[in-house]
């Protein structure tokens, strides 16, 4: 298969580009931020995105989705990364939809996929329990209770967890805290009385929540996938999340870089355009090269998710690592090459810098994935 | 089955039948490749059989037109051939500057006669070419070259010196940049000319590199007479007189494209992955992690870079085949590949520790880690330095202003 977008995917890209530039540019993101919108995104905008088929971008047509696959999701995420568009797309349409579509029972699919596609139900994935991503380390307890389980424990950094209607929680049903087998996924109602949610606004002005669960009773119907076999499903959901976050960071890198090269072409110091200084040119050229490498890594991981989902895990890790490194470099350089104006709130490049930092931390930074890759390769 | 699927099946079967086992170790080094040329001797029976089978099929130069010795494959078919070859780790049946550099330039700028004479000979591995671009005073600033070429009616008279001419001592012909007009602006007085290395007045002298070995030469031209045409109307000059810079630039894009397609971490000293090599040399701790955490992170990062790089070669080629030519982006590949190649062999030296830093009775052993590491320093210099690639990316890809 060719490592380029198909005509259909290109059309989706153009449409997304046009729509977001008009309806959800950085200015709209600033408005959400400055108005202290408690949701962290604009609900009307989300409704419109759902109407265009974006909320159900990976969902099969029979459930009301537009079935564009992960490449399609990545195409959208990349444009959202360019525009810093805030929406529940990632938590609901990527994580939630992947979880239900790939690992849900027929009944769960019937119940949830339609409401993901029409944008009416928001999902969030609760996995991490500390400040660093460690998906195999799960203490959150699911203890047998009657015919089902009782859930108790705490989760941190649940993206969009404060607004979610449904939570997917990774809990321990057996084994010790670091045992990947013994993890089970539960799909629960986020508004249950036993769940306490604390909104934790992040430095990138996106929203997450810490959640505490105290004795929530669940039944077999609430289990997503296999009992004790949840890690595999979690891996699949995280892989999809990593690749799509990679696409988002790739978009942010590209946009921060393009703002910067425009600036290099127009700002004058010492009687010439600063873009004519070789000290800046070489760094820009290096960055441009890294951005090309990132695009390939991201596209390959998305294509693999569509072609052979089970085998995509390592590739998604690599895409997340590569895009994270590049995004960090791109946004750091964007600030530096702008000089003083780059560290002002008024100027957009700082927003990209903050966003990619949070996106890096989500589901593992470059170091996490390098470690994972090394372990997998036997060293 | 689509035509391409059919082609893949046929190619797979053809390779299975025609590529000898010994040619499938994937360990492609300068030493074990088949270079061709008048002085060439096959290193093994298997190498000869593989070459002959490929030649009969047009697969020494698969994308060239059939009349010039190729198989006339489309870009999609060529990609399949490469994939199928890689799948069984097969070496290329023939590789040299004629295939990767001169051939594409002749296809773009040559006359029909020039193509007939030279391309066929390249495809058949009969003539080995070397590249006469650089001069002592013209490296990065290539267009400042001074080798003088005078019009003497029926022939050209050439005087001057080239440097860094890879393998000039074992090459049959040279493609060369010479100055035909000293008064014109520097890019406008250069001509691209083809010469037989056996011509009277050409001499070569090897240059020993820090690795202790030398595929490189200084090449001297002392009243060399080059006929205006070989045979009837097969001109020695490619393109127009004084317009050789156009040909030179086109060729450099191919050179960089070629240099940009090496597989940097693997190519260094063998097919095994860096991490596996490190685990073997250094050992792992109780959790299976390499017993050197900082080296482990560096290796993993390099493997991620290498992987993204290889995909980028694939993606940019797919884009080029879909209609957006590779153009100046070949400089990105050249830049990334040469830096990564250096990084890879540096890591191998670090992994090997003092074992890798030993010297044998005959000096640094050819093909050893140290030898490769030293040789690889040249990757970010040859074919245009890293700094020059970055200049090109800044100007051509990013369109940043010039000073
Ligand atoms: C937090 C903060 C506090 C400050 N406090 C003060 C203060 O109290 N008083 C005061 O007077 N000023 C102050 N400044 C201003 C500060 O000194 C300038 O921001 C600084 O000199 C850079 O100038 P500039 O922002 O115009 O960037 P520019 O000069 O426009 O530079 C833009 C980019 O081009 C690069 N560049 C410029 N020229 C060259 C060159 N020749 N070669 C290579 N690269 C080049 C720069 O390194 C930078 O990356 C402050 C700035 C900040 C951010
Ligand atoms: C192993 C090897 C094989 C080679 N094979 C061949 C061959 O077969 N045929 C052939 O013709 N040539 C060959 N070359 C020559 C090669 O192309 C030149 O060495 C190369 O172009 C650099 O030129 P130079 O060595 O004169 O360095 P210089 O041009 O003197 O450069 C010195 C340093 O200055 C930097 N520099 C120069 N100009 C700029 C600029 N504008 N901006 C920023 N930095 C700059 C360079 O990057 C470099 O770091 C080979 C070289 C090597 C090492």
Short mmCIF file of N, CA, C and O in Angstrom, two decimals, chain B residues 147-234:
data_model
loop_
_atom_site.label_atom_id
_atom_site.label_comp_id
_atom_site.label_asym_id
_atom_site.label_seq_id
_atom_site.Cartn_x
_atom_site.Cartn_y
_atom_site.Cartn_z
N UNK B 147 38.98 23.42 -13.91
CA UNK B 147 39.53 22.54 -14.93
C UNK B 147 39.13 23.07 -16.31
O UNK B 147 37.95 23.27 -16.59
N UNK B 148 40.16 23.27 -17.14
CA UNK B 148 39.96 24.06 -18.35
C UNK B 148 39.70 23.16 -19.56
O UNK B 148 40.43 22.18 -19.77
N UNK B 149 38.73 23.51 -20.34
CA UNK B 149 38.37 22.72 -21.52
C UNK B 149 38.30 23.65 -22.73
O UNK B 149 37.48 24.56 -22.78
N UNK B 150 39.21 23.43 -23.69
CA UNK B 150 39.27 24.33 -24.85
C UNK B 150 38.76 23.63 -26.11
O UNK B 150 39.03 22.45 -26.32
N UNK B 151 38.10 24.41 -26.94
CA UNK B 151 37.58 23.90 -28.20
C UNK B 151 38.70 23.92 -29.24
O UNK B 151 39.21 24.97 -29.61
N UNK B 152 39.10 22.71 -29.69
CA UNK B 152 40.16 22.62 -30.69
C UNK B 152 39.62 22.08 -32.02
O UNK B 152 40.26 21.27 -32.68
N UNK B 153 38.43 22.48 -32.35
CA UNK B 153 37.86 22.07 -33.65
C UNK B 153 37.28 20.68 -33.58
O UNK B 153 36.11 20.50 -33.25
N UNK B 154 38.11 19.65 -33.86
CA UNK B 154 37.57 18.30 -33.84
C UNK B 154 37.61 17.67 -32.45
O UNK B 154 37.08 16.61 -32.23
N UNK B 155 38.31 18.31 -31.53
CA UNK B 155 38.37 17.74 -30.19
C UNK B 155 38.41 18.82 -29.13
O UNK B 155 38.58 20.01 -29.41
N UNK B 156 38.23 18.38 -27.87
CA UNK B 156 38.36 19.25 -26.71
C UNK B 156 39.71 18.98 -26.07
O UNK B 156 40.16 17.84 -26.03
N UNK B 157 40.34 20.06 -25.53
CA UNK B 157 41.63 19.88 -24.86
C UNK B 157 41.46 20.23 -23.38
O UNK B 157 41.04 21.33 -23.04
N UNK B 158 41.80 19.28 -22.53
CA UNK B 158 41.47 19.45 -21.11
C UNK B 158 42.71 19.45 -20.25
O UNK B 158 43.60 18.58 -20.37
N UNK B 159 42.77 20.44 -19.35
CA UNK B 159 43.87 20.56 -18.38
C UNK B 159 43.31 20.93 -17.01
O UNK B 159 42.48 21.82 -16.91
N UNK B 160 43.82 20.26 -15.99
CA UNK B 160 43.37 20.62 -14.64
C UNK B 160 43.41 19.44 -13.70
O UNK B 160 44.03 18.41 -14.00
N UNK B 161 42.73 19.60 -12.57
CA UNK B 161 42.77 18.54 -11.56
C UNK B 161 41.43 18.36 -10.86
O UNK B 161 40.75 19.34 -10.55
N UNK B 162 41.11 17.12 -10.62
CA UNK B 162 39.94 16.78 -9.80
C UNK B 162 40.43 16.13 -8.51
O UNK B 162 41.55 15.62 -8.44
N UNK B 163 39.57 16.12 -7.49
CA UNK B 163 39.95 15.47 -6.24
C UNK B 163 38.75 14.70 -5.70
O UNK B 163 37.60 14.98 -6.09
N UNK B 164 39.03 13.75 -4.84
CA UNK B 164 37.99 12.91 -4.21
C UNK B 164 37.27 12.02 -5.22
O UNK B 164 36.16 11.60 -4.97
N UNK B 165 37.91 11.77 -6.36
CA UNK B 165 37.24 10.97 -7.38
C UNK B 165 37.16 9.52 -6.89
O UNK B 165 38.14 8.79 -6.98
N UNK B 166 36.00 9.14 -6.38
CA UNK B 166 35.85 7.79 -5.83
C UNK B 166 36.15 6.75 -6.89
O UNK B 166 35.57 6.80 -7.98
N UNK B 167 37.03 5.82 -6.56
CA UNK B 167 37.32 4.67 -7.42
C UNK B 167 37.83 5.03 -8.81
O UNK B 167 37.70 4.25 -9.74
N UNK B 168 38.43 6.20 -8.95
CA UNK B 168 38.95 6.58 -10.27
C UNK B 168 39.96 5.56 -10.78
O UNK B 168 40.05 5.29 -11.97
N UNK B 169 40.70 4.95 -9.85
CA UNK B 169 41.74 4.00 -10.24
C UNK B 169 41.19 2.71 -10.84
O UNK B 169 41.90 2.01 -11.55
N UNK B 170 39.94 2.40 -10.55
CA UNK B 170 39.38 1.16 -11.10
C UNK B 170 38.18 1.44 -12.00
O UNK B 170 37.40 0.55 -12.31
N UNK B 171 38.01 2.71 -12.40
CA UNK B 171 36.88 3.04 -13.27
C UNK B 171 37.33 3.12 -14.72
O UNK B 171 38.50 3.35 -15.01
N UNK B 172 36.36 2.94 -15.61
CA UNK B 172 36.67 2.92 -17.04
C UNK B 172 36.44 4.29 -17.70
O UNK B 172 37.14 4.69 -18.59
N UNK B 173 35.39 4.97 -17.24
CA UNK B 173 35.06 6.26 -17.80
C UNK B 173 34.77 7.23 -16.67
O UNK B 173 34.48 6.82 -15.55
N UNK B 174 34.85 8.53 -17.00
CA UNK B 174 34.55 9.56 -16.00
C UNK B 174 33.53 10.54 -16.58
O UNK B 174 33.63 10.90 -17.77
N UNK B 175 32.56 10.92 -15.78
CA UNK B 175 31.70 12.05 -16.18
C UNK B 175 32.19 13.26 -15.39
O UNK B 175 32.39 13.18 -14.20
N UNK B 176 32.38 14.33 -16.10
CA UNK B 176 33.23 15.36 -15.56
C UNK B 176 32.65 16.76 -15.82
O UNK B 176 32.03 16.99 -16.86
N UNK B 177 32.87 17.64 -14.86
CA UNK B 177 32.51 19.05 -15.09
C UNK B 177 33.77 19.83 -15.40
O UNK B 177 34.75 19.74 -14.66
N UNK B 178 33.71 20.57 -16.50
CA UNK B 178 34.88 21.36 -16.91
C UNK B 178 34.43 22.78 -17.24
O UNK B 178 33.24 23.02 -17.50
N UNK B 179 35.39 23.70 -17.23
CA UNK B 179 35.03 25.08 -17.55
C UNK B 179 35.35 25.36 -19.01
O UNK B 179 36.49 25.19 -19.44
N UNK B 180 34.34 25.77 -19.74
CA UNK B 180 34.53 26.08 -21.16
C UNK B 180 34.49 27.59 -21.38
O UNK B 180 34.82 28.07 -22.46
N UNK B 181 34.05 28.34 -20.39
CA UNK B 181 34.03 29.80 -20.54
C UNK B 181 34.44 30.44 -19.22
O UNK B 181 33.72 30.34 -18.23
N UNK B 182 35.61 31.06 -19.19
CA UNK B 182 36.11 31.68 -17.96
C UNK B 182 35.56 33.08 -17.75
O UNK B 182 35.71 33.66 -16.70
N UNK B 183 34.92 33.65 -18.79
CA UNK B 183 34.43 35.03 -18.69
C UNK B 183 32.97 35.10 -18.24
O UNK B 183 32.55 36.11 -17.68
N UNK B 184 32.25 34.03 -18.45
CA UNK B 184 30.82 34.04 -18.10
C UNK B 184 30.66 33.96 -16.58
O UNK B 184 31.58 33.55 -15.87
N UNK B 185 29.49 34.35 -16.04
CA UNK B 185 29.21 34.11 -14.61
C UNK B 185 29.44 32.64 -14.30
O UNK B 185 29.23 31.78 -15.16
N UNK B 186 29.86 32.32 -13.05
CA UNK B 186 30.46 31.00 -12.83
C UNK B 186 29.56 29.81 -13.17
O UNK B 186 30.04 28.79 -13.62
N UNK B 187 28.23 29.95 -13.02
CA UNK B 187 27.37 28.82 -13.35
C UNK B 187 27.14 28.67 -14.86
O UNK B 187 26.65 27.65 -15.31
N UNK B 188 27.51 29.70 -15.61
CA UNK B 188 27.15 29.70 -17.05
C UNK B 188 28.26 29.21 -17.97
O UNK B 188 28.05 29.13 -19.18
N UNK B 189 29.44 28.93 -17.39
CA UNK B 189 30.54 28.53 -18.29
C UNK B 189 31.00 27.11 -18.08
O UNK B 189 32.12 26.73 -18.42
N UNK B 190 30.13 26.28 -17.51
CA UNK B 190 30.50 24.90 -17.16
C UNK B 190 29.90 23.94 -18.17
O UNK B 190 28.77 24.11 -18.62
N UNK B 191 30.69 22.91 -18.54
CA UNK B 191 30.20 21.91 -19.49
C UNK B 191 30.36 20.52 -18.89
O UNK B 191 31.30 20.26 -18.14
N UNK B 192 29.42 19.66 -19.22
CA UNK B 192 29.39 18.29 -18.71
C UNK B 192 29.92 17.37 -19.80
O UNK B 192 29.34 17.28 -20.88
N UNK B 193 31.01 16.67 -19.51
CA UNK B 193 31.67 15.92 -20.58
C UNK B 193 32.01 14.49 -20.13
O UNK B 193 32.20 14.24 -18.93
N UNK B 194 32.00 13.57 -21.09
CA UNK B 194 32.28 12.16 -20.81
C UNK B 194 33.63 11.77 -21.40
O UNK B 194 33.90 12.07 -22.56
N UNK B 195 34.47 11.12 -20.61
CA UNK B 195 35.81 10.76 -21.10
C UNK B 195 36.15 9.34 -20.74
O UNK B 195 35.79 8.86 -19.66
N UNK B 196 36.90 8.72 -21.61
CA UNK B 196 37.47 7.40 -21.34
C UNK B 196 38.69 7.59 -20.44
O UNK B 196 39.58 8.37 -20.76
N UNK B 197 38.72 6.89 -19.31
CA UNK B 197 39.84 7.06 -18.37
C UNK B 197 41.16 6.58 -18.97
O UNK B 197 42.24 6.88 -18.45
N UNK B 198 41.08 5.80 -20.08
CA UNK B 198 42.30 5.33 -20.70
C UNK B 198 42.92 6.40 -21.61
O UNK B 198 44.00 6.19 -22.18
N UNK B 199 42.27 7.55 -21.74
CA UNK B 199 42.79 8.61 -22.62
C UNK B 199 44.18 9.03 -22.17
O UNK B 199 44.47 9.09 -20.98
N UNK B 200 44.97 9.36 -23.14
CA UNK B 200 46.32 9.82 -22.83
C UNK B 200 46.25 11.14 -22.05
O UNK B 200 45.45 12.01 -22.39
N UNK B 201 47.08 11.25 -21.01
CA UNK B 201 47.10 12.49 -20.25
C UNK B 201 46.29 12.44 -18.96
O UNK B 201 46.34 13.36 -18.17
N UNK B 202 45.54 11.36 -18.72
CA UNK B 202 44.82 11.23 -17.46
C UNK B 202 45.64 10.36 -16.51
O UNK B 202 46.08 9.27 -16.87
N UNK B 203 45.88 10.87 -15.30
CA UNK B 203 46.55 10.04 -14.31
C UNK B 203 45.83 10.16 -12.97
O UNK B 203 45.17 11.17 -12.70
N UNK B 204 45.95 9.13 -12.15
CA UNK B 204 45.25 9.14 -10.86
C UNK B 204 46.20 8.77 -9.74
O UNK B 204 47.17 8.03 -9.93
N UNK B 205 45.90 9.31 -8.56
CA UNK B 205 46.74 9.06 -7.39
C UNK B 205 45.82 8.84 -6.19
O UNK B 205 44.97 9.70 -5.91
N UNK B 206 45.94 7.71 -5.51
CA UNK B 206 45.02 7.45 -4.39
C UNK B 206 45.22 8.40 -3.21
O UNK B 206 46.31 8.91 -3.00
N UNK B 207 44.14 8.61 -2.46
CA UNK B 207 44.19 9.40 -1.23
C UNK B 207 43.84 8.46 -0.07
O UNK B 207 42.78 7.83 -0.10
N UNK B 208 44.74 8.36 0.89
CA UNK B 208 44.45 7.49 2.03
C UNK B 208 43.56 8.25 3.02
O UNK B 208 43.83 9.39 3.36
N UNK B 209 42.49 7.59 3.47
CA UNK B 209 41.58 8.23 4.42
C UNK B 209 41.96 7.87 5.86
O UNK B 209 42.78 6.99 6.09
N UNK B 210 41.29 8.52 6.82
CA UNK B 210 41.60 8.24 8.23
C UNK B 210 41.31 6.78 8.59
O UNK B 210 41.82 6.27 9.58
N UNK B 211 40.51 6.11 7.79
CA UNK B 211 40.23 4.70 8.05
C UNK B 211 41.39 3.83 7.60
O UNK B 211 41.39 2.62 7.82
N UNK B 212 42.37 4.43 6.95
CA UNK B 212 43.54 3.68 6.52
C UNK B 212 43.39 3.08 5.14
O UNK B 212 44.29 2.43 4.64
N UNK B 213 42.24 3.28 4.53
CA UNK B 213 42.02 2.69 3.22
C UNK B 213 41.67 3.77 2.22
O UNK B 213 41.41 4.91 2.59
N UNK B 214 41.65 3.37 0.95
CA UNK B 214 41.41 4.41 -0.02
C UNK B 214 40.69 3.98 -1.27
O UNK B 214 41.29 3.45 -2.18
N UNK B 215 39.42 4.26 -1.35
CA UNK B 215 38.77 4.14 -2.65
C UNK B 215 38.84 5.48 -3.41
O UNK B 215 38.19 5.63 -4.43
N UNK B 216 39.59 6.44 -2.91
CA UNK B 216 39.54 7.80 -3.47
C UNK B 216 40.82 8.23 -4.12
O UNK B 216 41.88 7.76 -3.74
N UNK B 217 40.67 9.12 -5.07
CA UNK B 217 41.82 9.50 -5.86
C UNK B 217 41.82 10.98 -6.18
O UNK B 217 40.78 11.62 -6.21
N UNK B 218 43.02 11.46 -6.46
CA UNK B 218 43.14 12.71 -7.18
C UNK B 218 43.26 12.33 -8.65
O UNK B 218 43.90 11.33 -8.99
N UNK B 219 42.66 13.11 -9.50
CA UNK B 219 42.69 12.80 -10.93
C UNK B 219 43.27 14.02 -11.66
O UNK B 219 42.79 15.14 -11.44
N UNK B 220 44.28 13.77 -12.46
CA UNK B 220 44.95 14.88 -13.15
C UNK B 220 44.71 14.78 -14.65
O UNK B 220 44.74 13.70 -15.23
N UNK B 221 44.48 15.94 -15.27
CA UNK B 221 44.30 16.01 -16.73
C UNK B 221 45.41 16.86 -17.30
O UNK B 221 45.53 18.04 -16.97
N UNK B 222 46.18 16.23 -18.16
CA UNK B 222 47.35 16.92 -18.70
C UNK B 222 47.27 16.85 -20.23
O UNK B 222 47.60 15.84 -20.82
N UNK B 223 46.78 17.94 -20.85
CA UNK B 223 46.58 17.95 -22.31
C UNK B 223 45.80 16.74 -22.81
O UNK B 223 46.21 16.05 -23.74
N UNK B 224 44.71 16.48 -22.16
CA UNK B 224 43.88 15.33 -22.57
C UNK B 224 43.02 15.75 -23.77
O UNK B 224 42.34 16.77 -23.73
N UNK B 225 43.11 14.94 -24.82
CA UNK B 225 42.29 15.23 -26.02
C UNK B 225 41.05 14.36 -25.99
O UNK B 225 41.14 13.14 -26.00
N UNK B 226 39.89 15.00 -25.97
CA UNK B 226 38.63 14.26 -25.97
C UNK B 226 37.94 14.54 -27.30
O UNK B 226 37.69 15.71 -27.63
N UNK B 227 37.68 13.51 -28.08
CA UNK B 227 37.02 13.76 -29.37
C UNK B 227 35.66 14.42 -29.16
O UNK B 227 34.99 14.15 -28.16
N UNK B 228 35.24 15.24 -30.11
CA UNK B 228 33.92 15.87 -29.98
C UNK B 228 32.82 14.83 -30.06
O UNK B 228 31.77 14.97 -29.44
N UNK B 229 33.09 13.80 -30.88
CA UNK B 229 32.10 12.73 -30.97
C UNK B 229 32.81 11.40 -31.03
O UNK B 229 33.88 11.28 -31.65
N UNK B 230 32.24 10.41 -30.34
CA UNK B 230 32.74 9.05 -30.44
C UNK B 230 31.97 8.40 -31.57
O UNK B 230 30.74 8.43 -31.59
N UNK B 231 32.73 7.83 -32.55
CA UNK B 231 32.03 7.27 -33.70
C UNK B 231 31.41 8.40 -34.49
O UNK B 231 31.95 9.51 -34.53
N UNK B 232 30.25 8.16 -35.06
CA UNK B 232 29.66 9.14 -35.97
C UNK B 232 29.15 10.39 -35.26
O UNK B 232 29.73 11.46 -35.36
N UNK B 233 28.06 10.26 -34.53
CA UNK B 233 27.51 11.48 -33.98
C UNK B 233 27.20 11.33 -32.50
O UNK B 233 26.27 11.89 -31.97
N UNK B 234 28.00 10.50 -31.82
CA UNK B 234 27.79 10.32 -30.40
C UNK B 234 28.67 11.31 -29.63
O UNK B 234 29.84 11.07 -29.38
#
